[in-house]
CSV table of C-alpha atoms and ligand atoms in Angstrom, one decimal:
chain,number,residue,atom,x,y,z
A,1,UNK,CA,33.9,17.3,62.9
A,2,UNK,CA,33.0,20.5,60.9
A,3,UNK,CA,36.0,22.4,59.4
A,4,UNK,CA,35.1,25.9,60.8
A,5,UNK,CA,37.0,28.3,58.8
A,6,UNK,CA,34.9,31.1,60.2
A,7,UNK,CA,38.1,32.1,62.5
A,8,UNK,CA,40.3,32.2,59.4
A,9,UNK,CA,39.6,36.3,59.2
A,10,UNK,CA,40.9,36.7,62.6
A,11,UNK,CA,44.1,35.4,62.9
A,12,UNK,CA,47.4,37.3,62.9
A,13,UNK,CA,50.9,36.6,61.8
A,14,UNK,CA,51.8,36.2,65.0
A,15,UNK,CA,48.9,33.9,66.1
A,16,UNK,CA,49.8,31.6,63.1
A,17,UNK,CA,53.4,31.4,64.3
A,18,UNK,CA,52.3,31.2,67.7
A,19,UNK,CA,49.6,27.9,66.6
A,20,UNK,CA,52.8,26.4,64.5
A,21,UNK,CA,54.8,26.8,68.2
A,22,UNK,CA,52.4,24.7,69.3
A,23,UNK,CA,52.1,22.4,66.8
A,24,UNK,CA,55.9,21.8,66.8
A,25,UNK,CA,56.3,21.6,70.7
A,26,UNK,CA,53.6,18.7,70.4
A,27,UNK,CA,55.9,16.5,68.9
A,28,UNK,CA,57.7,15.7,72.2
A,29,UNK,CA,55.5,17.5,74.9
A,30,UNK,CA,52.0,16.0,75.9
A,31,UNK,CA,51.0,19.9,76.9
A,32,UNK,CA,53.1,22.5,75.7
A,33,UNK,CA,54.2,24.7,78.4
A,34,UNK,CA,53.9,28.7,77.3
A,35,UNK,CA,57.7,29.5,77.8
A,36,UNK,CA,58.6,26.5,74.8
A,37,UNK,CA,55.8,28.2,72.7
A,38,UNK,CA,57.3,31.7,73.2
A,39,UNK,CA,60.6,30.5,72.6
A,40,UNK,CA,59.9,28.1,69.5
A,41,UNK,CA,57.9,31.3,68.0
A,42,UNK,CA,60.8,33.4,68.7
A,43,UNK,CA,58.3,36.0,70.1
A,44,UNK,CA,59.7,38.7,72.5
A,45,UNK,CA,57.4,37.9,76.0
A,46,UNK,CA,55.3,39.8,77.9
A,47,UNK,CA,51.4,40.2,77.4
A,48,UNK,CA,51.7,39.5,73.5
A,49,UNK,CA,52.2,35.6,73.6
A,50,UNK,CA,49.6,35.3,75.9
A,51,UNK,CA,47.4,37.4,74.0
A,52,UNK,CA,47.6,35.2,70.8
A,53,UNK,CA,47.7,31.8,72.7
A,54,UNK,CA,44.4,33.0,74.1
A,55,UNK,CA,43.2,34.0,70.5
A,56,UNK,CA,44.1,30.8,69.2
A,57,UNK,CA,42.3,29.0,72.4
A,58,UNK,CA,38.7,31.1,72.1
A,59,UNK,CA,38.7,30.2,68.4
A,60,UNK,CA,39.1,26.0,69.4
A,61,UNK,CA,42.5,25.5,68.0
A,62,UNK,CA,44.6,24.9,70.9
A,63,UNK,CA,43.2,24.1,74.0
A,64,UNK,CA,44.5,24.3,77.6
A,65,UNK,CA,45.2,21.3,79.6
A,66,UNK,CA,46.0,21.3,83.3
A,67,UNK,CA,47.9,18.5,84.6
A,68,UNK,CA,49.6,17.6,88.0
A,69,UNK,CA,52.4,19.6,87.3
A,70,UNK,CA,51.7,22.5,84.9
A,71,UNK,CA,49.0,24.1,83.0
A,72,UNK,CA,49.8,24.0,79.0
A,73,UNK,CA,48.5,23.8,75.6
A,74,UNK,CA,47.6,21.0,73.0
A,75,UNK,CA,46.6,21.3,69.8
A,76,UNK,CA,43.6,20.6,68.1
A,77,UNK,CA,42.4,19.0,65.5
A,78,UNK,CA,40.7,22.3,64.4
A,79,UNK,CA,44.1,23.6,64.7
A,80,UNK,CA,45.7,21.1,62.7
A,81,UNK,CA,43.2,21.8,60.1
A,82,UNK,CA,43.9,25.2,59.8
A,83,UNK,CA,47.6,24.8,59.3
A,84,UNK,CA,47.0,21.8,56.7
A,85,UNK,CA,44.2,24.4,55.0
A,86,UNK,CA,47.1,27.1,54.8
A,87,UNK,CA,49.5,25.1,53.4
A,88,UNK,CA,47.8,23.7,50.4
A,89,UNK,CA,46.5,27.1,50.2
A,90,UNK,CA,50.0,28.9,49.8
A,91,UNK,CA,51.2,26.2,47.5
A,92,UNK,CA,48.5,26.9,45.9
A,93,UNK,CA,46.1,23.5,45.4
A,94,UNK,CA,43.8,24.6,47.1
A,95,UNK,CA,41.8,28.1,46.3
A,96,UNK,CA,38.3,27.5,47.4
A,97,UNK,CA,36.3,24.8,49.9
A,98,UNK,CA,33.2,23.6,49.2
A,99,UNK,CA,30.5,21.3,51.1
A,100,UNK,CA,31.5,18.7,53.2
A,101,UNK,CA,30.3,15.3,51.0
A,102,UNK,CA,31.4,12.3,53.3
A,103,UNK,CA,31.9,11.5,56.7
A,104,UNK,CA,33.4,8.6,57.6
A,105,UNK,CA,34.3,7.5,61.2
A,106,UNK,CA,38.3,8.0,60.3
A,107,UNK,CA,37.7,10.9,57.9
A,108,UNK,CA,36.3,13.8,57.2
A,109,UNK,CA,35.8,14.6,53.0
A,110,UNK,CA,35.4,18.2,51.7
A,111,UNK,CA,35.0,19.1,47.7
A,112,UNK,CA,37.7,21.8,46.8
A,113,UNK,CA,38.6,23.8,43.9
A,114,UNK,CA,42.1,24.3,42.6
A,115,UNK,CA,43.2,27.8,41.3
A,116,UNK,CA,42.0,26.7,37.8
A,117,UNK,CA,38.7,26.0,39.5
A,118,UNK,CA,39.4,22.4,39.2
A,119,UNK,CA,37.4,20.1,41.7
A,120,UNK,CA,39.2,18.5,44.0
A,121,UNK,CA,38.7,16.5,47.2
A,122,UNK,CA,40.3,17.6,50.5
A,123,UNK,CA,40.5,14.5,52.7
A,124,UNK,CA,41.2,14.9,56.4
A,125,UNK,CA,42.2,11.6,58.2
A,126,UNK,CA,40.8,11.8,61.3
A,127,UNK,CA,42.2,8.9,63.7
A,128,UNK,CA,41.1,8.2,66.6
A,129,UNK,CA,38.2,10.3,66.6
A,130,UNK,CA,36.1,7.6,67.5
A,131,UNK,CA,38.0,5.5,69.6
A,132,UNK,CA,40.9,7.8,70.4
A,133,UNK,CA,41.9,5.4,73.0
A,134,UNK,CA,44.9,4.1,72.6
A,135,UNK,CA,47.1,6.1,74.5
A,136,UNK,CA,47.0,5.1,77.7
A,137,UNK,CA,47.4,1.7,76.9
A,138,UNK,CA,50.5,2.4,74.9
A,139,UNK,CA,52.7,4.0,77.1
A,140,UNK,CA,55.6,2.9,76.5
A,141,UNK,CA,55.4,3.1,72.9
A,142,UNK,CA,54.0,6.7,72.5
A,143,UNK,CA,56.0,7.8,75.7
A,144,UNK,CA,56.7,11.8,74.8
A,145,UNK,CA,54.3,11.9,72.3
A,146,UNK,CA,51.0,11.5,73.6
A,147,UNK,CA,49.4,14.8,72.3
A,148,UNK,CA,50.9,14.1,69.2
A,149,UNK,CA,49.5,10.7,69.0
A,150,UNK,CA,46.6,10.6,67.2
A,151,UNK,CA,48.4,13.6,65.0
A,152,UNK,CA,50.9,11.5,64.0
A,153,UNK,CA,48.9,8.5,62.9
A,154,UNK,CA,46.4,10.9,61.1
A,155,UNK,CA,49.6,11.9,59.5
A,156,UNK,CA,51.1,8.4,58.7
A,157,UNK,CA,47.3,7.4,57.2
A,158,UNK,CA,47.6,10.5,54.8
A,159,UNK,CA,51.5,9.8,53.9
A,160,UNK,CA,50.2,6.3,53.6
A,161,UNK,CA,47.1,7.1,51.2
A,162,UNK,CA,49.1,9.8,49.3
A,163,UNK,CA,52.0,7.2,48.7
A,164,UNK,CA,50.1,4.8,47.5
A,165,UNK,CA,47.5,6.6,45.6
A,166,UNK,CA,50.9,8.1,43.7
A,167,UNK,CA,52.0,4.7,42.0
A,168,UNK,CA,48.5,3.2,41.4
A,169,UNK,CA,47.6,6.6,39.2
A,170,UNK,CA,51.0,6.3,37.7
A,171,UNK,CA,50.8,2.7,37.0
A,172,UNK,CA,47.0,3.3,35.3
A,173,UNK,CA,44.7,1.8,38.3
A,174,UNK,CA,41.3,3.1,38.1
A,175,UNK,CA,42.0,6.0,41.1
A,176,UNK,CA,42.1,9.4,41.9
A,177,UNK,CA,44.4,11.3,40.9
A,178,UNK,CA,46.7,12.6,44.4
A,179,UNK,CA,47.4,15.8,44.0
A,180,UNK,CA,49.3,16.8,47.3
A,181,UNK,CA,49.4,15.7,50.8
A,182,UNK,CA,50.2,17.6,54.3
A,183,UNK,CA,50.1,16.7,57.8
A,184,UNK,CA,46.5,15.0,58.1
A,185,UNK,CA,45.5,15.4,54.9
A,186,UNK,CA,45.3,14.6,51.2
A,187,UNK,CA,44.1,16.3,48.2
A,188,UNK,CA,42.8,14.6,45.5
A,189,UNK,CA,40.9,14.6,42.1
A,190,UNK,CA,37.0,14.9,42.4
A,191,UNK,CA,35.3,11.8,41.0
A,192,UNK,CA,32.1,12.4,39.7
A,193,UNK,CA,30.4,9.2,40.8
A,194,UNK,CA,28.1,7.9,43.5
A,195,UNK,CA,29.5,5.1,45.7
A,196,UNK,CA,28.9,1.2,44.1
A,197,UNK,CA,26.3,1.2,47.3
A,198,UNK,CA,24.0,3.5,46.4
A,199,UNK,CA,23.4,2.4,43.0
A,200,UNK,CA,20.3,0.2,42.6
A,201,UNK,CA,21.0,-2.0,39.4
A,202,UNK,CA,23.6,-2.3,36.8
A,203,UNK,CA,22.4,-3.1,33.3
A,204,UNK,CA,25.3,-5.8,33.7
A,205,UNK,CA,26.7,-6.6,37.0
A,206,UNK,CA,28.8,-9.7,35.1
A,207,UNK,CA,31.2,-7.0,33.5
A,208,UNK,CA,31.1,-4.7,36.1
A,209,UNK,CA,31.7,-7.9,38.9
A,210,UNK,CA,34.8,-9.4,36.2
A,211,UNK,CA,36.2,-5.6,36.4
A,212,UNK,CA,36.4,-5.4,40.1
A,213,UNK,CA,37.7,-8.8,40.7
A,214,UNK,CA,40.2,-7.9,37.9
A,215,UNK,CA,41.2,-5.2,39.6
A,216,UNK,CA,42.0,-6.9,43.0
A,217,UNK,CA,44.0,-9.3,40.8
A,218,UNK,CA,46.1,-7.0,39.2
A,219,UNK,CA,46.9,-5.2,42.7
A,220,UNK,CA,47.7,-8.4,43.7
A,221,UNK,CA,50.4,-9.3,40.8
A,222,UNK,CA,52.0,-5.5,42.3
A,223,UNK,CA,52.1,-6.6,45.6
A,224,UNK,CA,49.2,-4.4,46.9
A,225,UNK,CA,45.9,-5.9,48.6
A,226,UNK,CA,43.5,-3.0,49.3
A,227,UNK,CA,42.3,-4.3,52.8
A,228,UNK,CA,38.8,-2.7,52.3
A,229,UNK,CA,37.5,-3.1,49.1
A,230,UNK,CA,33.8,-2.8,50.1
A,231,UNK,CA,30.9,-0.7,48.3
A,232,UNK,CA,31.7,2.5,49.8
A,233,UNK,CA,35.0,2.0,48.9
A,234,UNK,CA,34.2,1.4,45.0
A,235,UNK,CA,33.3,4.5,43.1
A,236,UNK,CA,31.4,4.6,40.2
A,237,UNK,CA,31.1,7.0,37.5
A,238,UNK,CA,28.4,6.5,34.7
A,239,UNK,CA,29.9,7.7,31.4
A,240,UNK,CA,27.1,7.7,28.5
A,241,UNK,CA,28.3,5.4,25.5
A,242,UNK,CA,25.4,4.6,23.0
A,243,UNK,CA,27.4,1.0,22.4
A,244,UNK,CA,26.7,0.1,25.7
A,245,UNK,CA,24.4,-2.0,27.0
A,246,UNK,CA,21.6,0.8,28.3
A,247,UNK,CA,23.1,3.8,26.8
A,248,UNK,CA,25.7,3.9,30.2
A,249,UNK,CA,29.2,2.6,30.8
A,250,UNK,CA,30.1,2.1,34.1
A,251,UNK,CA,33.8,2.7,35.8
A,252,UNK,CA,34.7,1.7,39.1
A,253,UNK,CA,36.7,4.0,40.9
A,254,UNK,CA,38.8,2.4,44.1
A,255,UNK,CA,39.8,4.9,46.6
A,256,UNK,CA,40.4,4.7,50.5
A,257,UNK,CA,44.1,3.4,51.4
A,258,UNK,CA,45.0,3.4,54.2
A,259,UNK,CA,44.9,0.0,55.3
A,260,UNK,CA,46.7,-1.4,51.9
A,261,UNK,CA,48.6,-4.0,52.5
A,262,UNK,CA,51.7,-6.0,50.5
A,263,UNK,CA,51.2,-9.2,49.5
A,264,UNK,CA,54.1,-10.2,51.7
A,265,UNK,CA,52.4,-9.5,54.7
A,266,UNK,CA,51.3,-12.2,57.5
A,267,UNK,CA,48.0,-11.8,56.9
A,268,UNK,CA,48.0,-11.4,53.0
A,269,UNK,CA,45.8,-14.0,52.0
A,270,UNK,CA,43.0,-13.5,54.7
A,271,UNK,CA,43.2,-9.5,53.1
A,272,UNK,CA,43.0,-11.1,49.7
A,273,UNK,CA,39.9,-13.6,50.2
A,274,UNK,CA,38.2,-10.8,52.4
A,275,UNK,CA,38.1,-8.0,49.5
A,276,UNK,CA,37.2,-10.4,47.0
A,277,UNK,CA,34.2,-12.2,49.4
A,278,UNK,CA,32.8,-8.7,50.0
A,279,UNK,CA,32.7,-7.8,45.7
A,280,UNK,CA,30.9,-11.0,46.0
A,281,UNK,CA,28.9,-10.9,48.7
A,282,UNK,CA,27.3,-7.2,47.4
A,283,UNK,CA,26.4,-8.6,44.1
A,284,UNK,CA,24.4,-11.4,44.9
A,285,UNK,CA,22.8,-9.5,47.9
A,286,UNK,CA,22.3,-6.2,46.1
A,287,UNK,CA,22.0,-7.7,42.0
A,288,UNK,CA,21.4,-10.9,42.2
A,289,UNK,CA,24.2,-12.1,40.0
A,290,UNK,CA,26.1,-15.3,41.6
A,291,UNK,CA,28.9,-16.3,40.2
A,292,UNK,CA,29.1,-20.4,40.9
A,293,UNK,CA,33.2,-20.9,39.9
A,294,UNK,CA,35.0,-20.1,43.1
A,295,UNK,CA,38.4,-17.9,43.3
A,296,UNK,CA,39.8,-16.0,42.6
A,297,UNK,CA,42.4,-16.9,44.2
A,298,UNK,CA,45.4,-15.7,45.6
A,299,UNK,CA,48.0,-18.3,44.9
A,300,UNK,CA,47.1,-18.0,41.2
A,301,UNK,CA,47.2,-13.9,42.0
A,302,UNK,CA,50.7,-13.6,43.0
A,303,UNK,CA,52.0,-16.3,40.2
A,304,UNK,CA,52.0,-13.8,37.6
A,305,UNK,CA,53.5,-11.1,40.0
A,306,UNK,CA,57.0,-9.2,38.4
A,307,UNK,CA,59.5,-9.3,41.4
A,308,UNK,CA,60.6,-6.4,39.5
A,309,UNK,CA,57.6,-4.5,39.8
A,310,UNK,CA,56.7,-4.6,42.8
A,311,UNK,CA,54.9,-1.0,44.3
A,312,UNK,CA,54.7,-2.5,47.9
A,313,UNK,CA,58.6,-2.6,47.3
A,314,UNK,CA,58.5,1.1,45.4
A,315,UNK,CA,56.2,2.8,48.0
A,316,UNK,CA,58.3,1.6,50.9
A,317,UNK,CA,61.5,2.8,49.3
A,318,UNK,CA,60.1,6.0,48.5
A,319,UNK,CA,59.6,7.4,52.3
A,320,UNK,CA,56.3,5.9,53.4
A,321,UNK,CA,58.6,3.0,55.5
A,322,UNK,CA,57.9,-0.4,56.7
A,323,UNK,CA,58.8,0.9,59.9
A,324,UNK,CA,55.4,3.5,59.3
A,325,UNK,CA,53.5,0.8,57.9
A,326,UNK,CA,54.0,-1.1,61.3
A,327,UNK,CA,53.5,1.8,63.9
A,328,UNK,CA,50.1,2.7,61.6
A,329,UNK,CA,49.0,-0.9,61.8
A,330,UNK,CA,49.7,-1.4,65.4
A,331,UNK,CA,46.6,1.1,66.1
A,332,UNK,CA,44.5,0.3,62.7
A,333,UNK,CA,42.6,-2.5,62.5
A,334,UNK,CA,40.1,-3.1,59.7
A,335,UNK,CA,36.8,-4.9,60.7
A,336,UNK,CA,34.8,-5.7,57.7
A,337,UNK,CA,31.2,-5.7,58.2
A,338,UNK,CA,30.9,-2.9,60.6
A,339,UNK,CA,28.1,-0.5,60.8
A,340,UNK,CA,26.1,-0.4,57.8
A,341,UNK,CA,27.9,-2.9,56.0
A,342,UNK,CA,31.2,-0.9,56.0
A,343,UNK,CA,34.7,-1.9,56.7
A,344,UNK,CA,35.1,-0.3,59.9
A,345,UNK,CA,38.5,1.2,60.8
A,346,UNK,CA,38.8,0.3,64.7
A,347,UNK,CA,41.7,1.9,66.5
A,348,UNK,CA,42.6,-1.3,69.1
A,349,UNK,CA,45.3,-1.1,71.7
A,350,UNK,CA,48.6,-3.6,71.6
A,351,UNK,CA,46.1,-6.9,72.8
A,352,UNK,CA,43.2,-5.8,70.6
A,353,UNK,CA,41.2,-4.2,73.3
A,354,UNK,CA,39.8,-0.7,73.0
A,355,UNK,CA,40.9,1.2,76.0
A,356,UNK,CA,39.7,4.0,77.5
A,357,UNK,CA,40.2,7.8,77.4
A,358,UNK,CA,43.3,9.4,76.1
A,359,UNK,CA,43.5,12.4,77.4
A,360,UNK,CA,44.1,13.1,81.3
A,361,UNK,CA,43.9,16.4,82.8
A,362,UNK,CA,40.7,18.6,82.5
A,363,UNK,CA,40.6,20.9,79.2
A,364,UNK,CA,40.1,24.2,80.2
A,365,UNK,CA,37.8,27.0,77.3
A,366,UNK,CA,40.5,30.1,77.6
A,367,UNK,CA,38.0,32.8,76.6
A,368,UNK,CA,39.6,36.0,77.4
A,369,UNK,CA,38.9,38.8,75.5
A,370,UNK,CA,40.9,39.5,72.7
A,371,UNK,CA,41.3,43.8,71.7
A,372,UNK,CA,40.4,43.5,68.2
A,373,UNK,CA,42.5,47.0,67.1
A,374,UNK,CA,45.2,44.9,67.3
A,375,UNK,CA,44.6,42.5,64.3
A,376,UNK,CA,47.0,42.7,61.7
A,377,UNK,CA,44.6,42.7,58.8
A,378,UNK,CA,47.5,41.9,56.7
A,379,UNK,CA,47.7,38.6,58.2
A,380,UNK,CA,46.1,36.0,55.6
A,381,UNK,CA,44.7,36.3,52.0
A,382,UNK,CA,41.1,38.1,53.1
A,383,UNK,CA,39.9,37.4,49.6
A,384,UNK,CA,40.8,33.2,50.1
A,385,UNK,CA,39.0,33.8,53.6
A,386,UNK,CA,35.8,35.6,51.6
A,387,UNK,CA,36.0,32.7,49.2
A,388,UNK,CA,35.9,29.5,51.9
A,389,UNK,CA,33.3,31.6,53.8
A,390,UNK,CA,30.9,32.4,51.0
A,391,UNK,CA,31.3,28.4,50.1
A,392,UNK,CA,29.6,27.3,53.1
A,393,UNK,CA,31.8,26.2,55.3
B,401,ADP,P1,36.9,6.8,54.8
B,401,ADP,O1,38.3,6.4,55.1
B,401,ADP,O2,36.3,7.7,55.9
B,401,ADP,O3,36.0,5.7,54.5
B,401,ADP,P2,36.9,7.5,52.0
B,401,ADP,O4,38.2,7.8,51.3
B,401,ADP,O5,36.4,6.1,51.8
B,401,ADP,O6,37.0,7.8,53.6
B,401,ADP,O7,35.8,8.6,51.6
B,401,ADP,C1,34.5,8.6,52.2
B,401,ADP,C2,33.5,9.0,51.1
B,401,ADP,O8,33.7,10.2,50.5
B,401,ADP,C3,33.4,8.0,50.0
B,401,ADP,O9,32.6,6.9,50.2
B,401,ADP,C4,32.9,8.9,48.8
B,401,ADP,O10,31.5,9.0,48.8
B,401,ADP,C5,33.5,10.2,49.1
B,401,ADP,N1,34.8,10.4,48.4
B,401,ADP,C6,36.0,10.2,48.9
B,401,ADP,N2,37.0,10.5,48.0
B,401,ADP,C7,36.3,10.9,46.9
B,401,ADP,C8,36.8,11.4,45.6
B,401,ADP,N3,38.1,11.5,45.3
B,401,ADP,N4,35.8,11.8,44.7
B,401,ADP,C9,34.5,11.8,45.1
B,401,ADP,N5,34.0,11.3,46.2
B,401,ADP,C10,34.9,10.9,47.2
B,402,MG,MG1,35.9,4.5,52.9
């Protein structure tokens, strides 16, 4: 989904407070009658609410829903966007937006600039876009929040990433460095680097293959197993370094977390095996390098592990819960070995099944027109709004 921040220029104070009504009466309201959205944007009533929810709908971030009983809004995903976008933008880590550089099935990644012109990442977790099916099947559990569903698990994903991204930098893994989080969304240090898939040969895929494996090792003697530790998921940056062999050193990168895992869960060894099989799966398919000595393995892994440092044990203590790690889990489900060789985030109901269609009720374009005299051209930072325009996006 395109981040359109054409509509940036249009909104008013009051539309913004009017989209964050919305936003807020999503968390316990599957539509979001337009009395609550009044009265939660503490606007006075009459034609002006009505006037800004229909700004707001024409421009794709809310969107009306009719349902047996009454007509109201949901947010969107554009909309959430927006208010993520203006939030890193007033704290200021975000200044400009560049191209859009990846696209994964749960994600949408955007190149940014800090005020210092830094470049930075803007990731935007995006679950459920493919298979945003869960909700009917889940009643029970996402009774009252059924708008906010696949919000709220876009949210935990980004928590989740942010969290853990946060101790690995601090602790001197080989990954981004996280630079904020909010709502859906994480920003993060540029990498300069292609992905380990679309490089051709390595002038030695031994050192690189005893780095990665090293890597999963030394997650694993923390208490972290990555989950998806596939070619997409391994960034690598070529740093010249006349010592090495063919004038290039190579440094893997490891990004993509939300499906980390401790090493205390059920499934911790299956993880383990998994990630290491798929390092060495790639290299003998894609360099031709086998390595005959089995392992590693992750009996031997966890043997060296420090109960005391433990970052599965620090992560969960520092606000991104087990309780989150479970309700994120119950919908995320990583199938190695999907589409082009990708670990493939599946969103899968309570029995595993994809179900069908989320949302009920027909949604409903609300194009009235809006009087453009009454903008408030004070409204947002027109010179951030020239920027992101001019930067294509
Ligand atoms: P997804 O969950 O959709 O797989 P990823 O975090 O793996 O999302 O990112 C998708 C792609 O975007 C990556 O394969 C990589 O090409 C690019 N990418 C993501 N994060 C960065 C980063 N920090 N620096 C450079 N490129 C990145
Ligand atoms: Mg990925």
């Amino acid at each position: 989904m395109k981040l359109d921040t054409g509509a940036l220029r249009y909104l008013t104070t009051e539309d913004w407070r009017v989209l964050q009504a919305v936003e807020q009466g999503s968390k316990n309201h599957d539509l979001v009658p337009t009395p609550l959205i009044q009265q939660i944007a503490g606007l006075r009533g009459g034609s002006g609410v009505h006037r800004n929810i229909s700004n707001l709908a024409k421009v794709g971030l809310i969107a009306k829903v009719k349902n047996a009983k009454y007509d109201g809004y949901r947010l969107t995903y554009g909309g959430l966007d927006y208010l993520a976008l203006n939030t890193h933008r007033k704290s200021s880590h975000i200044y400009s937006l560049g191209n859009q550089i990846g696209v994964g099935k749960e994600s949408d990644i955007y190149i940014t600039a800090s005020p210092s012109n830094r470049p930075l990442v803007l990731k935007l977790h995006r679950l459920g876009r493919i298979s945003f099916r869960t909700v009917k099947a889940n009643r029970d559990y996402l009774r009252n929040r059924q708008t906010g569903s696949w919000m709220y698990l876009s949210r935990l994903a980004a928590q989740k990433e942010h969290a853990f991204m946060k101790v690995l930098y601090r602790e001197g893994f080989p990954v981004p460095e996280p630079v904020a989080w909010n709502r859906h969304t994480v920003v993060m240090e540029f990498i300069d680097s292609f992905p380990l898939r679309q490089i051709d040969s390595v002038p030695d895929p031994g050192k690189l293959y005893a780095e990665l494996m090293e890597i999963i090792v030394r997650l694993a003697q923390r208490g972290l197993i990555h989950g998806d530790f596939n070619e997409f998921n391994i960034l690598v940056k070529e740093i010249p370094d006349a010592k090495a062999e063919g004038g290039v050193r190579l440094e893997p990168i490891v990004i993509d977390f939300p499906q980390t895992v401790s090493t205390n869960h059920v499934n911790a060894e299956m993880y383990f095996d998994r990630d290491a099989a798929c390092v060495k799966r790639y290299f003998e398919r894609r360099f031709k390098f086998t390595v005959e000595e089995p392992g590693p393995f992750f009996k031997d892994a966890i043997k060296g592990a420090d109960p005391e440092r433990r970052l599965d044990v620090e992560v969960e203590a520092s606000g991104f819960s087990r309780k989150m790690a479970k309700e994120l889990e119950r919908f995320v489900e990583v199938v190695p070995g999907g589409g082009e060789g990708e670990g493939e985030v599946e969103v899968v109901d309570e029995d595993g099944q994809g179900v069908d269609d989320a949302h009920e009720g027909e949604v409903e374009d609300d194009d009235e027109e809006v009087d453009e005299d009454e903008q408030d051209p004070q409204a947002n930072d027109p010179e951030m709004i020239e920027r992101l325009e001019s930067l294509n996006v």
